[in-house]
PDB file of C-alpha atoms in Angstrom:
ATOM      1  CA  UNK A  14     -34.216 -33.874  33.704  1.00 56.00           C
ATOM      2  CA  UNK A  15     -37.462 -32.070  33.205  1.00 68.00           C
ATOM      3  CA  UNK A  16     -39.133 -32.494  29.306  1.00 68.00           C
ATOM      4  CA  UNK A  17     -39.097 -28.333  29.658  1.00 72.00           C
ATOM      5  CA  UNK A  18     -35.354 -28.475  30.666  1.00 72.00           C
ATOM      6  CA  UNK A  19     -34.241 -30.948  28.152  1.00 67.00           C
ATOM      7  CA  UNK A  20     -35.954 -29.153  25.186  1.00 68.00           C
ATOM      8  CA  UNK A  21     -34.065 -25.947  26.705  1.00 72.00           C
ATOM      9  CA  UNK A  22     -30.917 -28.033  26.129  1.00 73.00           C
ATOM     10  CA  UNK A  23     -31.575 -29.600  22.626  1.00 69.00           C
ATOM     11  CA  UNK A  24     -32.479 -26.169  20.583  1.00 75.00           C
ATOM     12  CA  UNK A  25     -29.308 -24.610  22.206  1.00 73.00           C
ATOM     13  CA  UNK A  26     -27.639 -27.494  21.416  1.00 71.00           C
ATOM     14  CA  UNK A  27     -28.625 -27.196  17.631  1.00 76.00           C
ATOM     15  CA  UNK A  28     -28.441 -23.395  17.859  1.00 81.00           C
ATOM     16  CA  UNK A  29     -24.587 -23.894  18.824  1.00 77.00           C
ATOM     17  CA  UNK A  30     -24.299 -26.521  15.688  1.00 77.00           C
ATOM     18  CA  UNK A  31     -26.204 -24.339  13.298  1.00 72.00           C
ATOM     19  CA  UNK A  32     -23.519 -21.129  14.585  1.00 73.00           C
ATOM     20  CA  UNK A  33     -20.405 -23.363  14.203  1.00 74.00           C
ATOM     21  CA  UNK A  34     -21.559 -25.384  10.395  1.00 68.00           C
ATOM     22  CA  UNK A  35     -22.218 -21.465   9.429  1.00 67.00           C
ATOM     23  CA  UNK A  36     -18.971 -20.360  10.732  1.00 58.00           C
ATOM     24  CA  UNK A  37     -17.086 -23.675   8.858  1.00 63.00           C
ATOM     25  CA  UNK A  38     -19.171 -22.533   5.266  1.00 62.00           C
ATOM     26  CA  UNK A  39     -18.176 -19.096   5.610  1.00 51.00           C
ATOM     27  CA  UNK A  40     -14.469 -19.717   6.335  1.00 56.00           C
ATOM     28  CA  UNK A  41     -14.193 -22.498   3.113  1.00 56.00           C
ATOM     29  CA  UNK A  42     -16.304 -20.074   0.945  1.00 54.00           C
ATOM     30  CA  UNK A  43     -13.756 -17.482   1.950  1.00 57.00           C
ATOM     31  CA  UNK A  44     -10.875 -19.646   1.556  1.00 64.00           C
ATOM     32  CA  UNK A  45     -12.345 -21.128  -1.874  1.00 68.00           C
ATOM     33  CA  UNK A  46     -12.879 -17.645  -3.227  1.00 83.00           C
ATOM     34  CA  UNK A  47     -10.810 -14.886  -2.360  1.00 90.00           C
ATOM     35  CA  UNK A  48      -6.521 -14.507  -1.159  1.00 93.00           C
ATOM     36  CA  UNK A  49      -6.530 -12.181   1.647  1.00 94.00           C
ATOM     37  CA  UNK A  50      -3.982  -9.954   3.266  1.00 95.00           C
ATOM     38  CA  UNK A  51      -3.645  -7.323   5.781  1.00 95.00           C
ATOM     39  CA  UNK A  52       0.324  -6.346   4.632  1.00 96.00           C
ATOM     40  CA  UNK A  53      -0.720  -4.023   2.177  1.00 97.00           C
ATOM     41  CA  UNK A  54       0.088  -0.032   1.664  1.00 97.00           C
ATOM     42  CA  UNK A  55      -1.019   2.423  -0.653  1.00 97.00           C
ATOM     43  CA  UNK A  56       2.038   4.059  -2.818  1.00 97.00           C
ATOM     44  CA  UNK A  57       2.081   6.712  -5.572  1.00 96.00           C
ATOM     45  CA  UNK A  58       4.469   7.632  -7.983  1.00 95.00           C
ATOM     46  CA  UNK A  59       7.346   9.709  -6.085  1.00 95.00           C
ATOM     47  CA  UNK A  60       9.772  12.642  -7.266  1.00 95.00           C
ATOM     48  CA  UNK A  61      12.273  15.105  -5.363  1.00 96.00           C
ATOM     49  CA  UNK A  62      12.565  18.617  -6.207  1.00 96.00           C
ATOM     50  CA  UNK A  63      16.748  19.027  -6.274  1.00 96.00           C
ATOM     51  CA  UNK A  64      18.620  22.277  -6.293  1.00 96.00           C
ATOM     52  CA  UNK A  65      20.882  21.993  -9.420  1.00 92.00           C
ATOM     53  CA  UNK A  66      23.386  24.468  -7.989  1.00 94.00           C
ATOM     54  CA  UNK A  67      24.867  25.982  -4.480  1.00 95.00           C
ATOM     55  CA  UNK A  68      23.589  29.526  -3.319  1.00 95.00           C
ATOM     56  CA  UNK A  69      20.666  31.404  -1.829  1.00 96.00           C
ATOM     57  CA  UNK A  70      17.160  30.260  -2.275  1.00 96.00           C
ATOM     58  CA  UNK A  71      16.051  34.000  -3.443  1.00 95.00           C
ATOM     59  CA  UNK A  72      12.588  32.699  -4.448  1.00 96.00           C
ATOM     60  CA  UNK A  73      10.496  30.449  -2.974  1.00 96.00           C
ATOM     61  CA  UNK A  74       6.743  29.117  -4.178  1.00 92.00           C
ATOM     62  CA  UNK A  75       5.539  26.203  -2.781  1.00 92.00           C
ATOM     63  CA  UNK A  76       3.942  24.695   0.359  1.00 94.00           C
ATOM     64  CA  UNK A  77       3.161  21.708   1.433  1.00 95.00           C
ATOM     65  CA  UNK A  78      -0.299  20.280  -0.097  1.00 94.00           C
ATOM     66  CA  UNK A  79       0.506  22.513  -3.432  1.00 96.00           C
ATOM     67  CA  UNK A  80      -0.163  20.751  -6.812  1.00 95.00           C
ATOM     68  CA  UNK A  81       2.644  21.563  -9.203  1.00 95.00           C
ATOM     69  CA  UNK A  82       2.902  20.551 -12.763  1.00 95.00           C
ATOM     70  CA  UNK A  83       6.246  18.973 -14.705  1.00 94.00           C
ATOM     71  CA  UNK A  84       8.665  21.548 -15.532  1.00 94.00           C
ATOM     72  CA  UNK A  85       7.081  24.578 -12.872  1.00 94.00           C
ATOM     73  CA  UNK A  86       9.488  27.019 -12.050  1.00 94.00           C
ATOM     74  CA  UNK A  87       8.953  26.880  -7.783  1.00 95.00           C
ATOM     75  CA  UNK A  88      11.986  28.654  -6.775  1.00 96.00           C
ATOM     76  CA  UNK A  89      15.199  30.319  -7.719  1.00 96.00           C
ATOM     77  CA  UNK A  90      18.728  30.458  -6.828  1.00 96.00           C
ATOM     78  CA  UNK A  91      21.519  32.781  -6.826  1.00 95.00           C
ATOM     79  CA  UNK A  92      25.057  31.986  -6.708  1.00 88.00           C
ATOM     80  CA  UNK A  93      27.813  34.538  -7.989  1.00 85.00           C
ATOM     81  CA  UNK A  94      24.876  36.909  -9.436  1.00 84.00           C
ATOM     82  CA  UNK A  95      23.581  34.471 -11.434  1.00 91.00           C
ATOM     83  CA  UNK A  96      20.348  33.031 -11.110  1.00 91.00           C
ATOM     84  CA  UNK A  97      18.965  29.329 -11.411  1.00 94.00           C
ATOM     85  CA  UNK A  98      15.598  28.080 -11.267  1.00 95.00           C
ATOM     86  CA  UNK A  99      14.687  25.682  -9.975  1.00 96.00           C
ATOM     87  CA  UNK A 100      12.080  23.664 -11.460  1.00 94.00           C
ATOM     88  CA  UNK A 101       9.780  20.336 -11.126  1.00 94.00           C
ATOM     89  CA  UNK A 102      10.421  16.774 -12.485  1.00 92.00           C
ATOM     90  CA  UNK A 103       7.145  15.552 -12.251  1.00 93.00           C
ATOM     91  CA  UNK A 104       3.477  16.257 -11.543  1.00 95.00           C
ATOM     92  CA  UNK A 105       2.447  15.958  -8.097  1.00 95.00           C
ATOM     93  CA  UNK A 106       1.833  16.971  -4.611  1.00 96.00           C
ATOM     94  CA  UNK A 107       3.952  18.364  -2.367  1.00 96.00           C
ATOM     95  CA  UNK A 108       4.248  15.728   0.694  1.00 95.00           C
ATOM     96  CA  UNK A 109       7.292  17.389   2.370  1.00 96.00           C
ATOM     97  CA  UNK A 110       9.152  20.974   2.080  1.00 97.00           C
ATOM     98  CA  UNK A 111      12.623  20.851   3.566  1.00 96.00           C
ATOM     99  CA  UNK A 112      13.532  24.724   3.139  1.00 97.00           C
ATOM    100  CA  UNK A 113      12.275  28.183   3.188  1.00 95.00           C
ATOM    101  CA  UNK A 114      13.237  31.237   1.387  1.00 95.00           C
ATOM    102  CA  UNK A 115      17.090  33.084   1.556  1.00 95.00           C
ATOM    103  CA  UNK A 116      17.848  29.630   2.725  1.00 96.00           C
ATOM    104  CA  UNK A 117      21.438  28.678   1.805  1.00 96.00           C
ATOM    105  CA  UNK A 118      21.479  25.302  -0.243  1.00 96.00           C
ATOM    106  CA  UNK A 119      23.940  23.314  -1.834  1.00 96.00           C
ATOM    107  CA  UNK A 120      23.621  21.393  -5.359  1.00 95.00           C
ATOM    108  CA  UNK A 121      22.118  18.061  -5.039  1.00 96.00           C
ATOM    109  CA  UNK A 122      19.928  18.953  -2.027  1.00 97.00           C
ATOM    110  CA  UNK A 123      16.607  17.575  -1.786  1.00 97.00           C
ATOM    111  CA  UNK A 124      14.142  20.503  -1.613  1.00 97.00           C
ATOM    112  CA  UNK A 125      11.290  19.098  -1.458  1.00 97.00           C
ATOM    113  CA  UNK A 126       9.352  15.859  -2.448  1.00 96.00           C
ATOM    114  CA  UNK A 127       6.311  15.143  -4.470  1.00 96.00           C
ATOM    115  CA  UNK A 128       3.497  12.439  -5.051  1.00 96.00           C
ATOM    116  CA  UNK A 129       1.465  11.754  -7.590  1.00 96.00           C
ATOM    117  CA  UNK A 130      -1.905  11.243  -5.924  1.00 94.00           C
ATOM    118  CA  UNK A 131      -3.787  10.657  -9.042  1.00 93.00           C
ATOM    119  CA  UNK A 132      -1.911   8.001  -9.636  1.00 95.00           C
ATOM    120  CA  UNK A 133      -2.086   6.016  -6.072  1.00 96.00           C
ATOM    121  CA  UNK A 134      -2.048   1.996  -6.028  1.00 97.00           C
ATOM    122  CA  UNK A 135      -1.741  -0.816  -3.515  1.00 97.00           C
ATOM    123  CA  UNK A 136       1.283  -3.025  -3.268  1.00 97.00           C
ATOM    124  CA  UNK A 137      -0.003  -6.428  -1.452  1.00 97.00           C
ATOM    125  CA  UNK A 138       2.266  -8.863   0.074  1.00 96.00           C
ATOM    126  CA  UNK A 139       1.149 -12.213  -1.240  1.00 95.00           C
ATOM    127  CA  UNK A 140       2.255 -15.690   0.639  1.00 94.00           C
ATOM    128  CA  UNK A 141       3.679 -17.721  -2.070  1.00 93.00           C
ATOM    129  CA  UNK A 142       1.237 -20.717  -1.812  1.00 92.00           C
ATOM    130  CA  UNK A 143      -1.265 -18.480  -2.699  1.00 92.00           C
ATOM    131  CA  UNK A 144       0.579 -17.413  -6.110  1.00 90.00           C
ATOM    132  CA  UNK A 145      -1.118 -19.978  -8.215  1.00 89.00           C
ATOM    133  CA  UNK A 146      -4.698 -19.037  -7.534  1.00 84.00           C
ATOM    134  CA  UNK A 147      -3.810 -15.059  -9.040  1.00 91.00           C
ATOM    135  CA  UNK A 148      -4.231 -13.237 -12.721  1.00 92.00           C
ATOM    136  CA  UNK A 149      -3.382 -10.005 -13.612  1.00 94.00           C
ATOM    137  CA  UNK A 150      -6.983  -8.516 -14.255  1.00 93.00           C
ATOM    138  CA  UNK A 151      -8.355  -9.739 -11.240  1.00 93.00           C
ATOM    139  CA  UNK A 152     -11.392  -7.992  -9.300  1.00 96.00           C
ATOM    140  CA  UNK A 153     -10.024  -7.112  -5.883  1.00 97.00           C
ATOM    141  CA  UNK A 154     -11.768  -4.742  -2.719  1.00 97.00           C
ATOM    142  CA  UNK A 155      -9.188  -2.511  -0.599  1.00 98.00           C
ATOM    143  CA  UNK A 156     -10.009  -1.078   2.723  1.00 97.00           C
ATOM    144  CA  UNK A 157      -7.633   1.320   4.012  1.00 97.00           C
ATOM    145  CA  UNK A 158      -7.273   1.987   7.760  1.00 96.00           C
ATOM    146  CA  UNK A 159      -7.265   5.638   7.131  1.00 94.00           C
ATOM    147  CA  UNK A 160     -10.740   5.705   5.606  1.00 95.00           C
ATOM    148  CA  UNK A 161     -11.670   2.680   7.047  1.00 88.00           C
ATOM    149  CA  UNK A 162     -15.349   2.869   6.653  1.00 87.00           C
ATOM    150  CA  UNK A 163     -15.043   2.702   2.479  1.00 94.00           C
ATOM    151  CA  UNK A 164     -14.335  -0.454   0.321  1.00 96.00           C
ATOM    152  CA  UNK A 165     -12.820   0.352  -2.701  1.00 97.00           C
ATOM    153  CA  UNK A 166     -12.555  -1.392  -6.221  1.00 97.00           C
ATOM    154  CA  UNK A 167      -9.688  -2.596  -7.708  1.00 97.00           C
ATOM    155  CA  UNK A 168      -7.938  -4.865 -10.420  1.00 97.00           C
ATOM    156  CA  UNK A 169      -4.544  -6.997 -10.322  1.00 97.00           C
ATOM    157  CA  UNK A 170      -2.004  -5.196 -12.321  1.00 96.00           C
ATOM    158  CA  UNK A 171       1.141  -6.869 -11.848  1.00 96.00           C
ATOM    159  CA  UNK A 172       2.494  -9.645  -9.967  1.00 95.00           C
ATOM    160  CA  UNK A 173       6.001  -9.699  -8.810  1.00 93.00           C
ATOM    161  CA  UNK A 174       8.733 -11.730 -10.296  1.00 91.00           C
ATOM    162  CA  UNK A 175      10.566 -12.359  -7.374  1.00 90.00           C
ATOM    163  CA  UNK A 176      10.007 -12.588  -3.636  1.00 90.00           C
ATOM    164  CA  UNK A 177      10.481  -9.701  -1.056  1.00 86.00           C
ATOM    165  CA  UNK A 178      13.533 -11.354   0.545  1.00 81.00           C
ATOM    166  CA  UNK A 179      15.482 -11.994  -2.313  1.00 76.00           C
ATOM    167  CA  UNK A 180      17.419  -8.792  -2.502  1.00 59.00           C
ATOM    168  CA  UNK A 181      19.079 -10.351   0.818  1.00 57.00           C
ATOM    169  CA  UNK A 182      19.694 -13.490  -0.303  1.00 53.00           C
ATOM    170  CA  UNK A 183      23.053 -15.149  -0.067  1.00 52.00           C
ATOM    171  CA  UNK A 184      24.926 -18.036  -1.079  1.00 54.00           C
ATOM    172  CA  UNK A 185      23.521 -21.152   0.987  1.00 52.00           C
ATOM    173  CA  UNK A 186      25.777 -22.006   3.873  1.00 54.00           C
ATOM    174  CA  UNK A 187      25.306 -25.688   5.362  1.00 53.00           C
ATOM    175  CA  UNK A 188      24.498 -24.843   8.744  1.00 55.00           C
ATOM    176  CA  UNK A 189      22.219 -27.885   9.395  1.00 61.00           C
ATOM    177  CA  UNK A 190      19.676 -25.585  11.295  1.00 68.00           C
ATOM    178  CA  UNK A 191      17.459 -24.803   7.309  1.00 68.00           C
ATOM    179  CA  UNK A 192      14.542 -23.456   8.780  1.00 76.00           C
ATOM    180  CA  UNK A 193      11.776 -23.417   5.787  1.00 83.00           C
ATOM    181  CA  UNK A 194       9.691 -19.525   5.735  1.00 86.00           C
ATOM    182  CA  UNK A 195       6.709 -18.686   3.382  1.00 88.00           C
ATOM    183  CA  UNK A 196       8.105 -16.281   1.035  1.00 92.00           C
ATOM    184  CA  UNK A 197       5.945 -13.468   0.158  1.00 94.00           C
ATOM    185  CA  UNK A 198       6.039 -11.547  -3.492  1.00 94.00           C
ATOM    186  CA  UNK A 199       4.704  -8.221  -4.115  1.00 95.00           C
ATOM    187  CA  UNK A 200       1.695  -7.583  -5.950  1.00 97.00           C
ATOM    188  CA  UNK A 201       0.759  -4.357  -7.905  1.00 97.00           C
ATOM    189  CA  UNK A 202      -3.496  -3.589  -7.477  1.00 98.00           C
ATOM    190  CA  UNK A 203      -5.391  -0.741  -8.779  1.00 97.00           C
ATOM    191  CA  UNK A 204      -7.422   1.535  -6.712  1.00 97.00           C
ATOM    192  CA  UNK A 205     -10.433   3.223  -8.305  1.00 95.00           C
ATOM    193  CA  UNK A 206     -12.028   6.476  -7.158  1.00 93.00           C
ATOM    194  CA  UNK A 207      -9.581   6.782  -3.913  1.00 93.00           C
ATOM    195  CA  UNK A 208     -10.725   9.642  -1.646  1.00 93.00           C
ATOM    196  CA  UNK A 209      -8.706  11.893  -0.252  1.00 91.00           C
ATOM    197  CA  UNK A 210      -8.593  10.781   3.033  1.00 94.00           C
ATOM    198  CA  UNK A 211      -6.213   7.624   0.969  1.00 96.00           C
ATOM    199  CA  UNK A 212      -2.563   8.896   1.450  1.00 95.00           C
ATOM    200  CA  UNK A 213       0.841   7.193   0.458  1.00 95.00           C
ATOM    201  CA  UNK A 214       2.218   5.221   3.107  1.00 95.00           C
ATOM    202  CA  UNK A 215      -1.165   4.230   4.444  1.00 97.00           C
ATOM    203  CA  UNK A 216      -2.235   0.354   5.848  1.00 97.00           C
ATOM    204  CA  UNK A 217      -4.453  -1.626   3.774  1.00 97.00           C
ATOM    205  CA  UNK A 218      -6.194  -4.521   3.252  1.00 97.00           C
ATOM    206  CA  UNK A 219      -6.963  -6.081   0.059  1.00 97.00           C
ATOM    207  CA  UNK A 220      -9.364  -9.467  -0.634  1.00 96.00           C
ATOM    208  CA  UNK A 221      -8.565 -10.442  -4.547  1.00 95.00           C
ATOM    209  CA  UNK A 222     -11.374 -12.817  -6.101  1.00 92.00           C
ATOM    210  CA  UNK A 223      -9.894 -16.147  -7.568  1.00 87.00           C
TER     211      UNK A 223
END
């Protein structure tokens, strides 16, 4: 092999050493200083608007992307010549009208729903083994896929108290087939300065600092 050729050979050689010792620091300073997941969403506080009593929707006032306030009268219904408003539990915005006006609804019907978009947070699925490296207060950045070219700022507010699955547990049965599955337990995390592009229901990614 020529001197030319074998130089050629030893600085891609250490080129391809350099690339993978950079790769290996990057991953253990990742894995040393931040819990990462991609099963995240954003949520927001959620409210119905319910019609208290059977009749005609006589009045109607809301749309879908209105901002109404606790206690708003946004409709009205008659039943037997009386009239009932019909009012709101809750700030929010309206994510979803289910009727129109002269409508005929009965009591207990869902009108419409609401969401408190100031209010928006992340819940983060967290693998159990990662549990013990978390505290409420800590510093975490959220991408959301449907402003995906922000990072946001957040904060650890709660960690659950229970895993995901255990709503479904059941008494043990001795089948002799255990299979052992990381659990996963929800955690609460703070968004600051959300756009509005950041909607309930959206995915997210979160990376919390440890």
């Amino acid at each position: 092999m020529s001197k030319s050729r074998l130089l050629i050979t030893n600085i891609v050689g250490i080129i391809v050493i350099l690339v993978l010792v950079g790769f290996g620091g990057y991953y253990y300073y990742e894995k040393a200083n931040y819990v990462k997941t991609d099963e995240a969403r954003v949520f927001a506080p959620l409210s119905q608007v319910i019609a208290a009593s059977s009749g005609q929707l006589t009045e109607w006032n809301v749309k879908e992307g209105d901002s109404i306030s606790q206690g708003d009268a946004v409709g009205s219904i008659k039943e037997s010549g009386q009239s009932a408003a019909v009012t709101s539990m809750m700030d929010g915005t309206v994510t979803k009208n289910n009727v129109s006006q002269n409508q005929l609804v009965k009591a207990g019907d869902v009108l419409a729903q609401t969401a408190d978009l100031s209010k928006i947070y992340i819940t983060a699925n967290i693998k159990e083994t990662d549990l013990k490296n978390l505290e409420e207060g800590g510093s975490v950045d959220i991408t959301v896929d449907g402003d995906s070219g922000k990072v946001f700022k957040g904060n650890v507010e709660e960690i659950g108290r229970a895993t995901n699955s255990i709503s479904s547990m059941l008494p043990a049965q001795n089948t002799g087939n255990y299979t052992k599955v990381t659990q996963k337990i929800p955690v609460k995390i703070s968004i600051e300065d959300a756009s509005d592009k950041v909607l309930p229901g959206m995915n997210a990614e979160v990376k919390i600092s440890i």
